XYZ file of C-alpha atoms in Angstrom:
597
model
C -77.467 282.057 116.173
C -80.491 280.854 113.979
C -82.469 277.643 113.808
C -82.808 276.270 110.622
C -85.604 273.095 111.267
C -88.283 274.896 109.300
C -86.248 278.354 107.422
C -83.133 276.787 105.612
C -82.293 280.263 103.964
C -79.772 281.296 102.113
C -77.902 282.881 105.075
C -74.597 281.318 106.605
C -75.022 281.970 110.124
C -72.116 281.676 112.284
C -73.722 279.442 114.363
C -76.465 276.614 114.139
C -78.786 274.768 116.905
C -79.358 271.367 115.714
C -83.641 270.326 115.600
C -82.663 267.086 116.782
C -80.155 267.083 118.975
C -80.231 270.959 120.221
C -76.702 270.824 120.050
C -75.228 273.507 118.243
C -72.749 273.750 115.047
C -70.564 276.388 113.871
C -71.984 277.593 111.004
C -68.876 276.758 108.349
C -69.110 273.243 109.503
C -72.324 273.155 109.224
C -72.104 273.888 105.602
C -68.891 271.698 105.044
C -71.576 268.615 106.444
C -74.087 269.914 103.608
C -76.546 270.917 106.283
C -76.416 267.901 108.154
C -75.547 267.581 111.822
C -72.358 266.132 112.429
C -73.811 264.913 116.103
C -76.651 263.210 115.611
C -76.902 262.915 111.896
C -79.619 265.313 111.229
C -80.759 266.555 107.981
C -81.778 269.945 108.231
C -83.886 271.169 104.753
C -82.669 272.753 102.230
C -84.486 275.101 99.523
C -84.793 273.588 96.034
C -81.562 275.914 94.849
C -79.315 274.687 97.378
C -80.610 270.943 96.791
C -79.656 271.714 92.953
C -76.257 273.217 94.029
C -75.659 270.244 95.825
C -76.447 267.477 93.547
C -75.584 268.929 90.084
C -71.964 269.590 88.097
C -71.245 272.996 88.613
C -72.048 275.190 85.783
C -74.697 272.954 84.298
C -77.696 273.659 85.162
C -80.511 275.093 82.616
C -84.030 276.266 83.516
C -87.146 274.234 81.853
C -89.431 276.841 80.271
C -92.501 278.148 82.518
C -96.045 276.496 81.595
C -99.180 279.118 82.723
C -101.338 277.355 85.282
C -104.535 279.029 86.569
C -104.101 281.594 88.989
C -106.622 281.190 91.762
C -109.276 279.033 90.456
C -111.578 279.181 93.217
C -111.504 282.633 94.235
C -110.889 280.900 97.579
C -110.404 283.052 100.932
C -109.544 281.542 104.617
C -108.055 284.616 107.035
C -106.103 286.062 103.837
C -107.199 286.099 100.171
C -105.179 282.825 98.088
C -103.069 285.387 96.002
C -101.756 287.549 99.190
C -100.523 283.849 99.593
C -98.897 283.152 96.770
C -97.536 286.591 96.449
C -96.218 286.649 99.904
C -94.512 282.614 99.190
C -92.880 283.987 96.157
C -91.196 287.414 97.985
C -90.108 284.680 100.887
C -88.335 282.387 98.453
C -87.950 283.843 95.143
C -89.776 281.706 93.161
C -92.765 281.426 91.023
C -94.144 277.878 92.665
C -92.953 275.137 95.023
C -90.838 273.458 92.146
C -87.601 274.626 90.596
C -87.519 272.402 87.350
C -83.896 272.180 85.145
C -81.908 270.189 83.392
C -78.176 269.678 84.363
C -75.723 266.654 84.952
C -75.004 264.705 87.986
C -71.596 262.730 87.537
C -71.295 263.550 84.488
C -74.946 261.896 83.756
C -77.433 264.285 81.844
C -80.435 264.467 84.046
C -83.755 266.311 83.745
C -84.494 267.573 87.943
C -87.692 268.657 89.477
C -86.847 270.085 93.347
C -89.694 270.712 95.524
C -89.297 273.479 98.293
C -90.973 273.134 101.669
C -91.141 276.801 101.624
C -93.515 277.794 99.561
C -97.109 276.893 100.616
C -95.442 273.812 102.064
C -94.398 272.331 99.015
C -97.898 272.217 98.389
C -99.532 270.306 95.151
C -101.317 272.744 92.905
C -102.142 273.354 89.319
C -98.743 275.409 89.267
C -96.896 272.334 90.667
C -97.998 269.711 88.672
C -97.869 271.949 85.541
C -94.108 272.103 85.629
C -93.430 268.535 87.268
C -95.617 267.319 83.573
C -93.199 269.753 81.673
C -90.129 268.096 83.480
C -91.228 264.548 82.641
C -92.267 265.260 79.135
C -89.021 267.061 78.337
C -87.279 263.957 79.848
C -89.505 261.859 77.353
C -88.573 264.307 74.574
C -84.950 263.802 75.356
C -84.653 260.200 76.392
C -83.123 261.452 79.693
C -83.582 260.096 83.266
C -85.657 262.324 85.680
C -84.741 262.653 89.198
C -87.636 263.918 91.565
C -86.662 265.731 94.685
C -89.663 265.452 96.681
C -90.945 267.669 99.873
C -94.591 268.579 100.393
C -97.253 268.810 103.101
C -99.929 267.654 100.192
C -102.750 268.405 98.164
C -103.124 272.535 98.163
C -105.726 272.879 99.779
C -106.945 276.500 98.293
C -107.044 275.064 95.082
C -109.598 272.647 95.301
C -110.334 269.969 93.216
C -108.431 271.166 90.741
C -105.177 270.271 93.023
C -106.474 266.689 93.459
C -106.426 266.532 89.179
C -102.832 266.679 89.520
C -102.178 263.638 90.862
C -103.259 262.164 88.188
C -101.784 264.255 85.624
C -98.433 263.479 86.767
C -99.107 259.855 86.931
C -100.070 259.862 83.421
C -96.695 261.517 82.388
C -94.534 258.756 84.743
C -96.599 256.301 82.471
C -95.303 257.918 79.752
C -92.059 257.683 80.664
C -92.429 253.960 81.432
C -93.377 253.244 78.594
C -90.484 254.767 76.771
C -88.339 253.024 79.029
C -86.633 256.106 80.883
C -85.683 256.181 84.550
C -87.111 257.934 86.897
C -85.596 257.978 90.441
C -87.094 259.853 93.186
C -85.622 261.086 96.490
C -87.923 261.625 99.975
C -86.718 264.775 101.808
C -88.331 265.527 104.739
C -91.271 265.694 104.710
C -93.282 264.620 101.775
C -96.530 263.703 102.293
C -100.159 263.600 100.525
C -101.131 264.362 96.974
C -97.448 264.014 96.464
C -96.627 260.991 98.264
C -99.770 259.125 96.152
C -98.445 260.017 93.049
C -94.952 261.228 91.521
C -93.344 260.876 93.832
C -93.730 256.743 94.705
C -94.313 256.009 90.881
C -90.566 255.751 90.680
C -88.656 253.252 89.755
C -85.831 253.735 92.086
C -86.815 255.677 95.418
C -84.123 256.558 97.654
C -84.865 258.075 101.429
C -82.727 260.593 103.099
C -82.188 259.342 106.939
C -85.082 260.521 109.099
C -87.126 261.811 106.010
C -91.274 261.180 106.558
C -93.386 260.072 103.811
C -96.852 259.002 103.856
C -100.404 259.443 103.100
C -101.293 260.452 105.430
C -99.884 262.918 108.631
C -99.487 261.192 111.950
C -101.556 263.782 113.667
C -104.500 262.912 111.431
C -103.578 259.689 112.158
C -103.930 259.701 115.428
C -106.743 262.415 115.631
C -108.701 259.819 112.971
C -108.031 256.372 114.680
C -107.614 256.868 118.684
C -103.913 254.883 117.900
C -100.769 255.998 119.472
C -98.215 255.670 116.656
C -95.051 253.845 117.380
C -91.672 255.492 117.554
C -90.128 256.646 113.931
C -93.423 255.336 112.100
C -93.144 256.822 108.587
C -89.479 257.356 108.587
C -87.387 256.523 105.972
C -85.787 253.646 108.286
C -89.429 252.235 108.885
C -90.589 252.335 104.842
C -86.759 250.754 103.899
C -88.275 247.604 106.790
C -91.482 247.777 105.532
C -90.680 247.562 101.327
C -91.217 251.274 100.763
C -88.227 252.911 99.577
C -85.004 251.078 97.619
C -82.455 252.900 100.346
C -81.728 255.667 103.000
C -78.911 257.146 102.064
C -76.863 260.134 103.159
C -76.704 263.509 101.936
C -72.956 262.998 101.205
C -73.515 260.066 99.736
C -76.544 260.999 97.276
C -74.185 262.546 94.513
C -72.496 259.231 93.644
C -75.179 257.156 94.676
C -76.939 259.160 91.661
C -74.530 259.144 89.531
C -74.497 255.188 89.123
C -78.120 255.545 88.930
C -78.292 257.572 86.248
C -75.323 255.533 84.080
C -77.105 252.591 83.645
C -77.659 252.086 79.698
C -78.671 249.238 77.856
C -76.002 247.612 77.199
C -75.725 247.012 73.255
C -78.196 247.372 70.004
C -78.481 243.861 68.260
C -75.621 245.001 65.735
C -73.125 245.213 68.842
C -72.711 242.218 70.298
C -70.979 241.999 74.058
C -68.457 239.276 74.230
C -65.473 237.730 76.383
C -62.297 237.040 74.584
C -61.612 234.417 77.831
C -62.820 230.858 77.132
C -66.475 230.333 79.203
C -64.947 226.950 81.034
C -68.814 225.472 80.802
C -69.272 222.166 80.605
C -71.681 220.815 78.123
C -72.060 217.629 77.529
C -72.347 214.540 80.321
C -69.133 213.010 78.978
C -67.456 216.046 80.371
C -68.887 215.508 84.116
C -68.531 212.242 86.012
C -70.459 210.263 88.131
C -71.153 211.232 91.626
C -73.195 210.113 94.566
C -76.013 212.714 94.933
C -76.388 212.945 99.157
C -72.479 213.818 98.974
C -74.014 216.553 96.282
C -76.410 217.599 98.450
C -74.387 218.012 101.370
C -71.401 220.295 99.472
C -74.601 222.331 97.963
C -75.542 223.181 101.364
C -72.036 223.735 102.994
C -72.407 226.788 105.300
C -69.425 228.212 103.841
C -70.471 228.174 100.422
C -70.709 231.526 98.288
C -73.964 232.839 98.446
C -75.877 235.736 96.679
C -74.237 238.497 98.242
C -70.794 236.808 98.368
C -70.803 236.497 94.403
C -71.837 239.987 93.918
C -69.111 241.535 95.835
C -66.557 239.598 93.611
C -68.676 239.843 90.424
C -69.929 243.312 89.821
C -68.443 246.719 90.360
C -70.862 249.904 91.193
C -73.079 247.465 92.837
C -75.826 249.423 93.997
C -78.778 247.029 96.230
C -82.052 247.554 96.294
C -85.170 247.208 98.500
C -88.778 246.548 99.341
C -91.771 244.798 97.136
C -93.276 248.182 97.682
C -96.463 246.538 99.549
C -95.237 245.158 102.932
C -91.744 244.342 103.467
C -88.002 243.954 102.155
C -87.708 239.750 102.752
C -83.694 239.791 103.311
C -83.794 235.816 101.800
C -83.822 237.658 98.135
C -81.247 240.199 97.486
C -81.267 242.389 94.338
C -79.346 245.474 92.253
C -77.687 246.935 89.348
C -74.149 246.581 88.641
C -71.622 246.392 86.203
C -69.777 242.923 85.209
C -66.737 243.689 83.819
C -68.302 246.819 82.505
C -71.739 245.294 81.350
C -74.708 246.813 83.049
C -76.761 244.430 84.475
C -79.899 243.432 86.968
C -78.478 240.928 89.539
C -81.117 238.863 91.948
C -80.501 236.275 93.936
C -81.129 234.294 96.956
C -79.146 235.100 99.917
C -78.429 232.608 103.239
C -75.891 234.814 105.466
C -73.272 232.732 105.354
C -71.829 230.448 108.275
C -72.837 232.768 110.844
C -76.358 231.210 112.296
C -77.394 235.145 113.560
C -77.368 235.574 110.027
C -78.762 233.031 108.636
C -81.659 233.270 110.801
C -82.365 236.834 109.880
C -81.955 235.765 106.144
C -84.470 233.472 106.474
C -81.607 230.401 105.663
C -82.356 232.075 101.593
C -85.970 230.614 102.290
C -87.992 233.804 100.761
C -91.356 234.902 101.643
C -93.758 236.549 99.361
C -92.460 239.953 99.675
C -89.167 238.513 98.703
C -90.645 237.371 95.176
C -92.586 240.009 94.570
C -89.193 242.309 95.304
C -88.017 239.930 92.468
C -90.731 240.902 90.351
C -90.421 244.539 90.711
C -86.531 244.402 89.548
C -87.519 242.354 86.933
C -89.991 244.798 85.371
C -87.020 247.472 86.089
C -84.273 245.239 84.034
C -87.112 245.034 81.304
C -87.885 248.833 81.445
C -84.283 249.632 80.989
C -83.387 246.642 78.538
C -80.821 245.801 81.112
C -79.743 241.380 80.986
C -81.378 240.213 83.956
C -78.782 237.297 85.851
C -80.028 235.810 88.677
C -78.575 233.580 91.401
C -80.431 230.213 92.700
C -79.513 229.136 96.589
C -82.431 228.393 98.563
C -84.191 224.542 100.367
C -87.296 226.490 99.062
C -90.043 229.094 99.514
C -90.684 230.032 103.130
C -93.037 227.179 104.467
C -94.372 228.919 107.463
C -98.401 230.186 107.863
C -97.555 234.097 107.845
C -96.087 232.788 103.693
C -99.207 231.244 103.072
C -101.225 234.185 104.438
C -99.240 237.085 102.487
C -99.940 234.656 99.347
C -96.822 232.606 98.574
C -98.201 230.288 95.874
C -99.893 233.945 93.988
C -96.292 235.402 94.163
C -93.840 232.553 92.577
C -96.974 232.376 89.779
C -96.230 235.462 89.456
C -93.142 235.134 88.794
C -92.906 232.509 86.784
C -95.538 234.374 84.129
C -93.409 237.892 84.705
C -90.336 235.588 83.358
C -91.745 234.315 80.598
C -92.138 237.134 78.619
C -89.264 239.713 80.151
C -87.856 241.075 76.666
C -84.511 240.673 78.236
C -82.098 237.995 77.752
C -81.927 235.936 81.142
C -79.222 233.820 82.532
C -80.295 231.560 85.962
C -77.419 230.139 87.818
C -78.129 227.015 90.465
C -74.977 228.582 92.999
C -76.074 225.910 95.449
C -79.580 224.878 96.470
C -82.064 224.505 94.128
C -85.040 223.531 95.698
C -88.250 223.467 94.402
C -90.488 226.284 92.972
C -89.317 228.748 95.274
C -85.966 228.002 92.792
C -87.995 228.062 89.926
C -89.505 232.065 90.633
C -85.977 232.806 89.851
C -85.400 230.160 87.242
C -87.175 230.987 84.182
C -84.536 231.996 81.824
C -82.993 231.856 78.289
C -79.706 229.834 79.903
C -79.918 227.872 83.155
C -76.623 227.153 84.483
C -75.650 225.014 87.284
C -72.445 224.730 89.788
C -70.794 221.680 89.581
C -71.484 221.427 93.157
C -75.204 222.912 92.767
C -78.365 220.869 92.316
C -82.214 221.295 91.529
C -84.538 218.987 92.762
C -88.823 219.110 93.125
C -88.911 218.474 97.021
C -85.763 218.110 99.294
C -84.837 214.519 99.980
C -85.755 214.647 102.934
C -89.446 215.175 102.419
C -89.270 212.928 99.655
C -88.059 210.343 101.999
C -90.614 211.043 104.832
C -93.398 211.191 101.931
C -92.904 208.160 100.130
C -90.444 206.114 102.015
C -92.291 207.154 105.228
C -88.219 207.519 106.771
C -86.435 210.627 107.433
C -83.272 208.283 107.093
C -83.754 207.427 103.787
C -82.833 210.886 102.250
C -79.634 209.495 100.549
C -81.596 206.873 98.597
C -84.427 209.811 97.552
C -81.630 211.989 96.475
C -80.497 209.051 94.125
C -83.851 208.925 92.791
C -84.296 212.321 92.684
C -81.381 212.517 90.219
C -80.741 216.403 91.677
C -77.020 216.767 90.388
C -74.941 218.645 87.854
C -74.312 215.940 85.555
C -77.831 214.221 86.265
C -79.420 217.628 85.122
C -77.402 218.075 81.738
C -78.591 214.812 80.951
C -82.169 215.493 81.701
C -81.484 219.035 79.407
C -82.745 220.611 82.493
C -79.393 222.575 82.517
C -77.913 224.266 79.531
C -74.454 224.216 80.919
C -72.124 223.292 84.641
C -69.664 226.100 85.775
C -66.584 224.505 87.474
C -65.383 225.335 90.952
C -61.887 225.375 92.148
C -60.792 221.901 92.979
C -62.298 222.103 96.832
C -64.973 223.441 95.823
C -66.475 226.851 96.266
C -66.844 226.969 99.937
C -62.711 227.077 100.187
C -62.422 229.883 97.339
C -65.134 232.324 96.991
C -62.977 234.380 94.615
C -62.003 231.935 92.320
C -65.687 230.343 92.164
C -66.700 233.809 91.175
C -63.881 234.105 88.728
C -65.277 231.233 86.694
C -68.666 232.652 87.187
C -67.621 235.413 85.953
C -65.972 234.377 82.755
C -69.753 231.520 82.252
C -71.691 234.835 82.672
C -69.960 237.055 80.363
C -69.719 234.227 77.486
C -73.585 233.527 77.755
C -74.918 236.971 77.582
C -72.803 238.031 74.513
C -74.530 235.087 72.968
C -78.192 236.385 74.122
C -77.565 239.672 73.813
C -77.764 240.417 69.941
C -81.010 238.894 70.201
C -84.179 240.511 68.758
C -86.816 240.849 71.904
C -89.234 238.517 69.977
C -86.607 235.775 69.379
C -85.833 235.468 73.093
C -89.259 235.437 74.299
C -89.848 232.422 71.293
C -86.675 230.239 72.072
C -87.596 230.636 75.779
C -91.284 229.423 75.346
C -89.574 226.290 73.078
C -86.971 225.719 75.995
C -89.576 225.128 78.555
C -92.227 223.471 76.145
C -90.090 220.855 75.426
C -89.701 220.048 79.079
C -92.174 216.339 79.336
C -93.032 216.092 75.651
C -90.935 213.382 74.040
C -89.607 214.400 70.696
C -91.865 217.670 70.507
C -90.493 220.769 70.123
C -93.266 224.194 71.330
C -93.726 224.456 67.507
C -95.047 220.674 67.165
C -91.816 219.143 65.345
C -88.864 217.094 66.260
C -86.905 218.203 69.169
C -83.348 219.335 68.279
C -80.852 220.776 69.978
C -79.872 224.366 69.195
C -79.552 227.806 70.937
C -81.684 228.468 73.545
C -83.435 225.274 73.413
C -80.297 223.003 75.404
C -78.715 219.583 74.803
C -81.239 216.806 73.027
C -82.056 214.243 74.614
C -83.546 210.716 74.169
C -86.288 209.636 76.252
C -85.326 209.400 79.975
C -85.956 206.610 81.906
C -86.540 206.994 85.923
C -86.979 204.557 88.544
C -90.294 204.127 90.030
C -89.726 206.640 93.165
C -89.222 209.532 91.140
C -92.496 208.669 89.146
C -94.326 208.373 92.606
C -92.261 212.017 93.751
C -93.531 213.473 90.844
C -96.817 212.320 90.989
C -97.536 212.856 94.404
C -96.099 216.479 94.586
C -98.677 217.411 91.784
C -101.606 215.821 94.072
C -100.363 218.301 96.413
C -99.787 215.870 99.314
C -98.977 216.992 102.747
């Protein structure tokens, strides 16, 4: 019998005693699990050659060429001379430094791979190690190829000196590189990973996914406590505490991390401009106001906010296929109001965000805030967005919320700074952009998401600057006069064509959405599909003009951004002749910009 918590080996013992549990696991099992208890769920660590035979195609792995590092810089000495060290760390595991570096294929995927082992020095950051994790990101910069980083490390190395801390920032540099170039780079947390490594490569990804139980952090919990006097709490600086706290995109389980990769590492830009993406099935918009008919807009109100309506999450499981959701604003929390991902509709890669209200079940709805996000939630937004511009993957997102969370921790975390944010970040993504309004569209914490080269709308959906109920307690000084606000307000589908706030309405099935989440999402669908192979040809530079005309034209009668005669035309929505408004709207408008309370 052998443990296995800090000596994976290469050895199959017959049996295994489990670090977690203590129970013990016959050693072909144990292997058949990929090293992970079958108990308790334990993931026991591997050596960067069996994480490699693990996660690549068989057969396809090739070795990135060596790069010379300095060989004991310091001359440094504790109880053993540094090279007795690293000579006895390279006998132990076989080789030359704490990385294995190759490139190979997951899924089919080409992939360059930089796997850390524990063994060696502890996975410990030295000139050696971020010599050959620079290699492995340039030749993935040279090649155009996504770089996976398989992180485990106790930190800086310490016999190194300074010269160890220098590579922190040397492989930051290269990750900069590779954003700029727009390459992925997805890293995964084994356990442990902590220090210089944690503070650079290895949380400069764009996607980082957790094994369960992995550690990361800055610092160790014993310095922790040794430093502060603070008992830690239980599982502080697992992977299931940074996935609450906005850390990490997902824990996810060794026999899981193959495909998970896999869809990862497929996602493309979708087309050049000379290969346009389009659906041979008619869009079913509607376009004009002669289409839509008159409506009273409480009723509208109401049917937007049906608790069985679709939601975020409900369109996405009917919309897009390899679906793969992601977490965390990377700074405090993962707000579950906003929900975000790649995906595939009908074969298109795309971003997807949207809010999210949990359906008619009030447990849920509670924990999803009722799709009212906080900061964190916008600011997880923001960090897709920059992704989906990265990649040049179509950004889509899905509108359902009363508004930004209202409540003082919000305001505290900075709610107004993060839907500014936003809004700026939208405005020059060089990505084409469709919004939906799937229900609710209240306020600015609908606008964050609503920036785009196409806004949409439900025919059940509406978009208003304050609900009608606070317009109704504000100016009415009445609660019970919502239904007249929402009149003023003029908040509905057809209302919003004709103000050109809307480019376009997406039917429902005859009930409505709430009664047929699949065939709302079929029609969705088919809206989707029809406006993106429109944007998609698009030159970068034209979207980002046509999208500053769209919104400059919004209060300037007969102006277009460029100073000339409004017209109607791609990008830009219907014309439209001067609006007239009744006198409450002019007072909403005018006393939301005050600010009044």
């Amino acid at each position: 019998m052998v443990e296995t918590d800090d000596q994976p080996g290469d050895l199959d013992p017959e049996w295994v005693r489990c670090a977690r549990c203590t129970g013990l696991i016959y050693g072909r099992r144990f292997l058949r699990t990929l090293r992970v208890c079958p108990d308790c769920g334990w993931h026991a660590q591997l050596t960067a050659r069996q994480r490699l035979e693990q996660l690549l195609d068989p057969g396809t792995a090739e070795p990135l060429r060596q790069v010379a590092a300095l060989h004991d810089p310091l001359g440094f000495v504790d109880s053993r001379p540094y090279p007795e060290r690293l000579s006895d760390a390279r006998a132990d595991t076989g080789l030359d430094e704490a990385v294995l570096c190759v490139m190979g294929r997951i899924e089919g995927q080409p992939v360059v791979v930089a796997a850390m082992d524990f063994r060696f020095l502890g996975g410990s950051l030295g000139c050696g190690v971020g010599a050959l994790v620079t290699e492995a990101a340039e030749t993935s910069l040279r090649l155009h190829t996504p770089l996976l980083l398989v992180c485990a490390s106790g930190g800086a190395r310490m016999q190194e000196g300074v010269l160890s801390l220098m590579q922190m920032a040397k492989t930051a540099q290269a990750l900069a590189e590779l954003d700029e170039a727009g390459v992925l780079v997805v890293s995964l947390i084994t356990d442990p990973t902590y220090g210089g490594v944690a503070a650079s490569f290895a949380t400069l990804a764009d996607v980082i996914i957790a094994e369960p139980g992995a550690r990361m952090g800055f610092a160790g919990p014993r310095v922790i406590e040794q430093t502060t006097g603070e008992r830690l709490p239980e599982g502080f600086q697992t992977a299931e505490f940074l996935l609450a706290h906005g850390m990490v995109d997902d824990v996810v389980a060794r026999p899981a991390l193959r495909a998970t990769l896999g869809r990862l590492l497929s996602l493309r830009s979708p087309t050049t401009p000379s290969e346009p993406v389009r659906s041979e099935a008619p869009d079913g918009i509607l376009r004009t106001v002669e289409e839509l008919t008159e409506r009273d807009s409480w009723a509208a109100v109401r049917l937007a906010r049906h608790p069985d309506r679709p939601s975020g999450l409900d369109y996405v499981g009917h919309l897009l296929d390899d679906f793969l959701e992601l977490h965390g604003d990377r700074l405090s929390e993962d707000c579950p109001a906003i929900v975000g991902g790649t995906g595939r509709l009908a074969g298109l890669p795309v971003m997807l965000i949207g809010h999210h209200k949990g359906g008619p079940d009030l447990t849920e709805r509670r924990r999803r805030r009722f799709g009212m996000p906080a900061p964190a939630g916008y600011r997880k937004a923001a960090r897709l967005m920059r992704m989906a511009a990265k990649l040049g993957l179509p950004l889509v997102t899905l509108i359902d919320t009363p508004g930004a969370n209202p409540g003082p921790d919000a305001e505290r975390s900075g709610q107004a700074v993060a839907i500014a944010e936003n809004l700026r970040l939208m405005s020059r993504l060089p990505v084409p952009i469709v919004a939906v309004l799937i229900g609710e569209g209240g306020s600015g914490g609908a606008l964050a998401l609503g920036v785009a080269d196409r806004v949409l709308v439900s025919i059940n959906g509406v978009y208003s600057v304050i609900s009608p109920e606070g317009c109704a307690a504000i100016l009415w000084k009445d609660p019970e006069a919502a239904p007249t606000a929402a009149n003023a307000l003029r908040l509905h589908a057809r209302e919003l064509v004709r103000l050109g706030i809307v480019d376009g309405v997406v039917p429902e099935p005859d009930d409505g959405a709430h009664r047929d989440h699949a065939g709302a999402a079929a029609m969705l669908g088919e809206a989707l599909l029809a406006t993106l192979g429109d944007l998609i040809p698009w030159e970068p530079a034209r979207l980002l003009q046509e999208r500053k005309r769209r919104f400059h034209r919004f209060g300037v009668e007969g102006v277009t951004a460029e100073g000339g005669t409004a017209t109607a035309g791609p990008g830009v929505g219907p014309a439209v002749g001067p609006v007239v408004v009744g006198p409450a709207l002019t007072t909403v408008l005018g006393t939301v910009e005050r600010g009044a309370q």
